[in-house]
Amino acid sequence: MLADAIAAERFRLIRDRTAVFWGFLFAPLASLLFSLAGDIFVRLAFHRTIPGATTDLANRAMGAVAGASGPVTALFLLIGAAAIVAGDYRWESWRLVTPRNSRLNLLAAKLIVFAEASAWSLLLTALAAVLAGLFSSVVNAAPLVGSGVGSAFLGQFAGVFLITWLEVLMIGALAALVGVVTRSTMGAVIAGLVVVVVQSTAAAAVQAASWKTLAIPAYAARTLKTFVAAPEGFRPDAGPAGLGLVMLLVWLAVLATGALVLFRRQDLTKE
């Protein structure tokens, strides 16, 4: 039954082109266009290239993925998550679908489909960074160089990708929880964005790692990314990174479980 719910939710998302574009495609495409425009502007304004400049496509891709969970990108992810999770409140269609499957399966399917779409969005972000790097290399006559860590880059990139994806899944779970409580797509977006901005601001002001600071998702993720992306001989202590991973998983479990429990008990006779 869960597989049927996932297939149905995936089909609905594919048909909702507005949600797909604004939620999962716009941010990567906008970053690509902004980078291209910046390179063209600098080239036309200064009429010369920077001597000795090089282009590292690997670091560009990893940096783009690492920053894909910031407040600006989170806004568009919240739009996509709200459309998936809370769209049935807007269209008052819950009473049509709940008799066909269990509530647990229906909401779990929405979260799983969001996880799939966000993973593709992160991959598109990395691809956009690579394309922007190739364009910059040509326009600025900056030769391509390999990553300084060699084959270890694949492991670092995979680690950063998974950590960022975990952050994005938290954004989706947050949108689900707020969407269930408010029964509104706009409420899920606005309240979710406020939470993301507040915790990102708090994480930027924190320096020392402790269990209290690592309870801030953005700070825990930053600590994890620093640990994973650091060269083998220069990695910081693994203790804070491990605790940060536990905190992120706990937050994800709490938000997703809260959304599922509340939705299971919710009165949907008018939805």
Short mmCIF file of C-alpha atoms in Angstrom, two decimals:
data_model
loop_
_atom_site.label_atom_id
_atom_site.label_comp_id
_atom_site.label_asym_id
_atom_site.label_seq_id
_atom_site.Cartn_x
_atom_site.Cartn_y
_atom_site.Cartn_z
CA MET A 1 0.00 0.00 0.00
CA LEU A 2 2.86 2.37 0.72
CA ALA A 3 4.29 1.69 -2.73
CA ASP A 4 0.95 2.62 -4.28
CA ALA A 5 0.83 5.84 -2.28
CA ILE A 6 4.39 6.73 -3.35
CA ALA A 7 3.62 6.06 -7.01
CA ALA A 8 0.47 8.18 -6.84
CA GLU A 9 2.24 11.04 -5.06
CA ARG A 10 5.12 10.93 -7.52
CA PHE A 11 2.67 11.14 -10.42
CA ARG A 12 0.89 14.10 -8.83
CA LEU A 13 4.16 15.97 -8.34
CA ILE A 14 5.27 15.38 -11.92
CA ARG A 15 1.97 16.81 -13.13
CA ASP A 16 2.34 19.86 -10.87
CA ARG A 17 4.90 21.69 -12.99
CA THR A 18 4.67 24.90 -10.97
CA ALA A 19 5.68 23.13 -7.75
CA VAL A 20 8.46 21.22 -9.52
CA PHE A 21 9.90 24.38 -11.07
CA TRP A 22 9.75 26.71 -8.08
CA GLY A 23 10.45 24.09 -5.45
CA PHE A 24 13.25 22.08 -7.00
CA LEU A 25 14.49 23.60 -10.27
CA PHE A 26 14.49 27.36 -9.81
CA ALA A 27 17.29 27.67 -7.23
CA PRO A 28 19.87 25.59 -9.19
CA LEU A 29 18.98 27.28 -12.48
CA ALA A 30 19.05 30.75 -10.90
CA SER A 31 22.49 30.09 -9.39
CA LEU A 32 23.75 28.99 -12.81
CA LEU A 33 22.38 32.07 -14.59
CA PHE A 34 23.68 34.39 -11.85
CA SER A 35 27.16 32.89 -12.13
CA LEU A 36 27.15 33.19 -15.93
CA ALA A 37 25.96 36.79 -15.75
CA GLY A 38 28.63 37.63 -13.17
CA ASP A 39 31.43 36.23 -15.32
CA ILE A 40 30.19 38.07 -18.41
CA PHE A 41 29.85 41.35 -16.51
CA VAL A 42 33.35 41.14 -15.02
CA ARG A 43 34.86 40.23 -18.40
CA LEU A 44 33.14 43.13 -20.18
CA ALA A 45 33.79 45.62 -17.39
CA PHE A 46 37.52 44.99 -16.97
CA HIS A 47 38.37 43.75 -20.50
CA ARG A 48 41.01 41.42 -19.11
CA THR A 49 41.43 38.17 -17.23
CA ILE A 50 42.97 37.53 -13.81
CA PRO A 51 46.57 36.31 -14.22
CA GLY A 52 47.16 32.87 -12.73
CA ALA A 53 43.47 32.15 -12.14
CA THR A 54 42.41 28.50 -12.22
CA THR A 55 39.09 26.66 -12.09
CA ASP A 56 38.51 23.73 -9.74
CA LEU A 57 35.26 22.10 -10.83
CA ALA A 58 35.31 19.59 -7.98
CA ASN A 59 35.44 22.22 -5.26
CA ARG A 60 32.83 24.29 -7.08
CA ALA A 61 30.41 21.37 -7.08
CA MET A 62 31.03 20.51 -3.43
CA GLY A 63 30.75 24.15 -2.35
CA ALA A 64 27.46 24.56 -4.21
CA VAL A 65 25.99 21.46 -2.58
CA ALA A 66 27.26 22.48 0.86
CA GLY A 67 25.49 25.83 0.59
CA ALA A 68 22.26 24.43 -0.84
CA SER A 69 20.55 24.32 2.56
CA GLY A 70 20.84 28.05 3.27
CA PRO A 71 17.80 30.27 3.95
CA VAL A 72 17.41 31.43 0.34
CA THR A 73 17.40 27.91 -1.09
CA ALA A 74 15.30 26.73 1.84
CA LEU A 75 12.55 29.14 0.80
CA PHE A 76 12.11 27.37 -2.52
CA LEU A 77 12.42 23.92 -0.95
CA LEU A 78 9.69 24.91 1.50
CA ILE A 79 7.51 25.91 -1.44
CA GLY A 80 8.01 22.47 -2.96
CA ALA A 81 7.49 20.68 0.35
CA ALA A 82 4.36 22.68 1.16
CA ALA A 83 2.90 21.94 -2.27
CA ILE A 84 3.47 18.22 -1.75
CA VAL A 85 2.47 17.90 1.89
CA ALA A 86 -0.17 20.60 2.40
CA GLY A 87 -1.61 20.85 -1.09
CA ASP A 88 -4.52 18.56 -0.20
CA TYR A 89 -5.66 21.04 2.45
CA ARG A 90 -5.76 23.78 -0.17
CA TRP A 91 -7.77 21.71 -2.64
CA GLU A 92 -9.84 20.00 0.08
CA SER A 93 -9.02 16.60 -1.38
CA TRP A 94 -7.99 14.68 1.74
CA ARG A 95 -11.46 13.17 2.12
CA LEU A 96 -11.14 11.76 -1.39
CA VAL A 97 -7.80 9.99 -0.84
CA THR A 98 -7.93 8.89 2.81
CA PRO A 99 -10.46 6.09 2.16
CA ARG A 100 -8.04 4.53 -0.35
CA ASN A 101 -5.03 4.20 1.94
CA SER A 102 -3.96 4.66 5.55
CA ARG A 103 -3.07 8.13 6.76
CA LEU A 104 0.38 6.93 7.78
CA ASN A 105 1.09 5.70 4.25
CA LEU A 106 -0.29 8.85 2.63
CA LEU A 107 1.86 11.28 4.60
CA ALA A 108 4.91 9.00 4.56
CA ALA A 109 4.61 8.82 0.77
CA LYS A 110 4.63 12.61 0.56
CA LEU A 111 7.79 12.81 2.67
CA ILE A 112 9.49 10.11 0.58
CA VAL A 113 8.61 11.84 -2.69
CA PHE A 114 9.95 15.11 -1.30
CA ALA A 115 13.17 13.29 -0.37
CA GLU A 116 13.48 12.01 -3.95
CA ALA A 117 12.81 15.40 -5.52
CA SER A 118 15.21 17.20 -3.19
CA ALA A 119 17.98 14.69 -3.98
CA TRP A 120 17.55 15.39 -7.70
CA SER A 121 17.58 19.11 -6.93
CA LEU A 122 20.91 18.77 -5.11
CA LEU A 123 22.39 16.84 -8.02
CA LEU A 124 21.18 19.57 -10.36
CA THR A 125 22.83 22.13 -8.09
CA ALA A 126 26.15 20.32 -8.42
CA LEU A 127 25.73 20.05 -12.20
CA ALA A 128 24.91 23.76 -12.44
CA ALA A 129 28.09 24.57 -10.50
CA VAL A 130 30.16 22.44 -12.89
CA LEU A 131 28.62 24.10 -15.96
CA ALA A 132 29.19 27.53 -14.45
CA GLY A 133 32.80 26.57 -13.76
CA LEU A 134 33.35 25.45 -17.34
CA PHE A 135 31.90 28.72 -18.63
CA SER A 136 34.06 30.72 -16.22
CA SER A 137 37.13 28.77 -17.33
CA VAL A 138 36.51 29.71 -20.96
CA VAL A 139 35.53 33.35 -20.39
CA ASN A 140 38.30 34.11 -17.91
CA ALA A 141 40.95 31.92 -19.55
CA ALA A 142 41.31 30.06 -16.25
CA PRO A 143 42.62 26.53 -16.90
CA LEU A 144 40.94 23.59 -15.19
CA VAL A 145 42.76 21.99 -12.28
CA GLY A 146 42.08 18.80 -10.37
CA SER A 147 41.05 18.57 -6.76
CA GLY A 148 43.94 18.78 -4.33
CA VAL A 149 42.77 15.67 -2.46
CA GLY A 150 42.65 13.41 -5.52
CA SER A 151 40.46 10.32 -5.32
CA ALA A 152 39.43 11.18 -1.75
CA PHE A 153 37.21 13.89 -3.22
CA LEU A 154 34.48 11.38 -4.11
CA GLY A 155 34.10 10.38 -0.48
CA GLN A 156 34.15 14.00 0.65
CA PHE A 157 31.55 15.00 -1.92
CA ALA A 158 29.31 12.07 -1.00
CA GLY A 159 29.57 12.99 2.68
CA VAL A 160 28.76 16.66 2.11
CA PHE A 161 25.91 15.68 -0.22
CA LEU A 162 24.34 13.35 2.36
CA ILE A 163 24.67 15.90 5.16
CA THR A 164 23.06 18.62 3.06
CA TRP A 165 20.36 16.18 2.00
CA LEU A 166 19.71 15.42 5.66
CA GLU A 167 19.28 19.15 6.30
CA VAL A 168 16.87 19.37 3.38
CA LEU A 169 14.88 16.41 4.69
CA MET A 170 14.52 18.30 7.96
CA ILE A 171 13.12 21.25 6.01
CA GLY A 172 10.59 18.91 4.41
CA ALA A 173 9.64 17.38 7.77
CA LEU A 174 9.29 20.86 9.25
CA ALA A 175 7.00 21.89 6.39
CA ALA A 176 4.96 18.73 6.95
CA LEU A 177 4.55 19.41 10.66
CA VAL A 178 3.61 23.07 10.19
CA GLY A 179 1.39 22.20 7.23
CA VAL A 180 -0.55 19.66 9.29
CA VAL A 181 -0.94 22.08 12.20
CA THR A 182 -1.94 25.11 10.13
CA ARG A 183 -3.68 23.20 7.30
CA SER A 184 -2.17 25.77 4.96
CA THR A 185 0.56 25.77 2.32
CA MET A 186 1.34 29.42 3.01
CA GLY A 187 1.59 28.75 6.73
CA ALA A 188 4.05 25.94 6.10
CA VAL A 189 6.23 28.18 3.94
CA ILE A 190 6.21 31.26 6.19
CA ALA A 191 6.59 29.50 9.54
CA GLY A 192 9.18 27.14 8.11
CA LEU A 193 11.20 30.01 6.67
CA VAL A 194 11.14 31.85 10.01
CA VAL A 195 12.50 28.77 11.78
CA VAL A 196 15.21 28.26 9.15
CA VAL A 197 16.34 31.90 9.27
CA VAL A 198 16.40 32.00 13.08
CA GLN A 199 18.44 28.82 13.47
CA SER A 200 20.80 29.81 10.63
CA THR A 201 21.39 33.20 12.28
CA ALA A 202 21.99 31.54 15.64
CA ALA A 203 24.42 29.07 14.08
CA ALA A 204 26.42 31.91 12.50
CA ALA A 205 26.91 33.52 15.92
CA VAL A 206 28.10 30.33 17.63
CA GLN A 207 31.77 29.40 17.85
CA ALA A 208 32.41 26.72 20.50
CA ALA A 209 30.93 23.26 19.95
CA SER A 210 28.84 21.84 22.79
CA TRP A 211 25.71 19.72 23.02
CA LYS A 212 23.66 22.92 23.25
CA THR A 213 25.16 24.53 20.15
CA LEU A 214 25.09 21.25 18.23
CA ALA A 215 21.35 21.10 18.93
CA ILE A 216 21.09 23.93 16.37
CA PRO A 217 20.67 22.02 13.08
CA ALA A 218 22.57 24.52 10.93
CA TYR A 219 25.55 24.50 13.31
CA ALA A 220 25.54 20.71 13.59
CA ALA A 221 25.51 20.41 9.80
CA ARG A 222 28.31 22.95 9.45
CA THR A 223 30.43 21.02 11.95
CA LEU A 224 29.78 17.79 10.07
CA LYS A 225 30.62 19.30 6.69
CA THR A 226 33.85 20.78 8.04
CA PHE A 227 34.85 17.38 9.37
CA VAL A 228 33.99 15.48 6.19
CA ALA A 229 35.53 17.99 3.77
CA ALA A 230 38.79 18.41 5.69
CA PRO A 231 41.90 16.63 4.36
CA GLU A 232 42.83 13.38 6.11
CA GLY A 233 45.60 14.82 8.27
CA PHE A 234 43.79 18.04 9.17
CA ARG A 235 40.41 16.81 10.32
CA PRO A 236 39.08 18.20 13.61
CA ASP A 237 37.99 16.04 16.52
CA ALA A 238 35.36 13.50 15.48
CA GLY A 239 33.40 13.86 18.73
CA PRO A 240 31.45 17.05 17.86
CA ALA A 241 30.84 15.77 14.33
CA GLY A 242 29.37 12.51 15.64
CA LEU A 243 27.18 14.33 18.14
CA GLY A 244 26.08 16.72 15.39
CA LEU A 245 24.99 13.78 13.23
CA VAL A 246 22.99 12.35 16.12
CA MET A 247 21.31 15.72 16.70
CA LEU A 248 20.34 16.04 13.03
CA LEU A 249 18.85 12.55 13.00
CA VAL A 250 16.95 13.25 16.22
CA TRP A 251 15.51 16.49 14.80
CA LEU A 252 14.44 14.70 11.62
CA ALA A 253 12.81 11.88 13.58
CA VAL A 254 11.01 14.27 15.94
CA LEU A 255 9.64 16.49 13.16
CA ALA A 256 8.56 13.62 10.92
CA THR A 257 7.03 11.63 13.79
CA GLY A 258 5.22 14.72 15.07
CA ALA A 259 3.71 15.34 11.65
CA LEU A 260 2.63 11.70 11.30
CA VAL A 261 1.09 11.52 14.79
CA LEU A 262 -0.83 14.78 14.44
CA PHE A 263 -2.05 13.89 10.96
CA ARG A 264 -3.24 10.49 12.12
CA ARG A 265 -5.47 12.12 14.76
CA GLN A 266 -6.63 15.06 12.66
CA ASP A 267 -10.26 15.60 11.74
CA LEU A 268 -10.47 15.67 7.95
CA THR A 269 -14.23 15.64 7.48
CA LYS A 270 -14.11 19.12 5.94
CA GLU A 271 -10.82 18.76 4.07
#
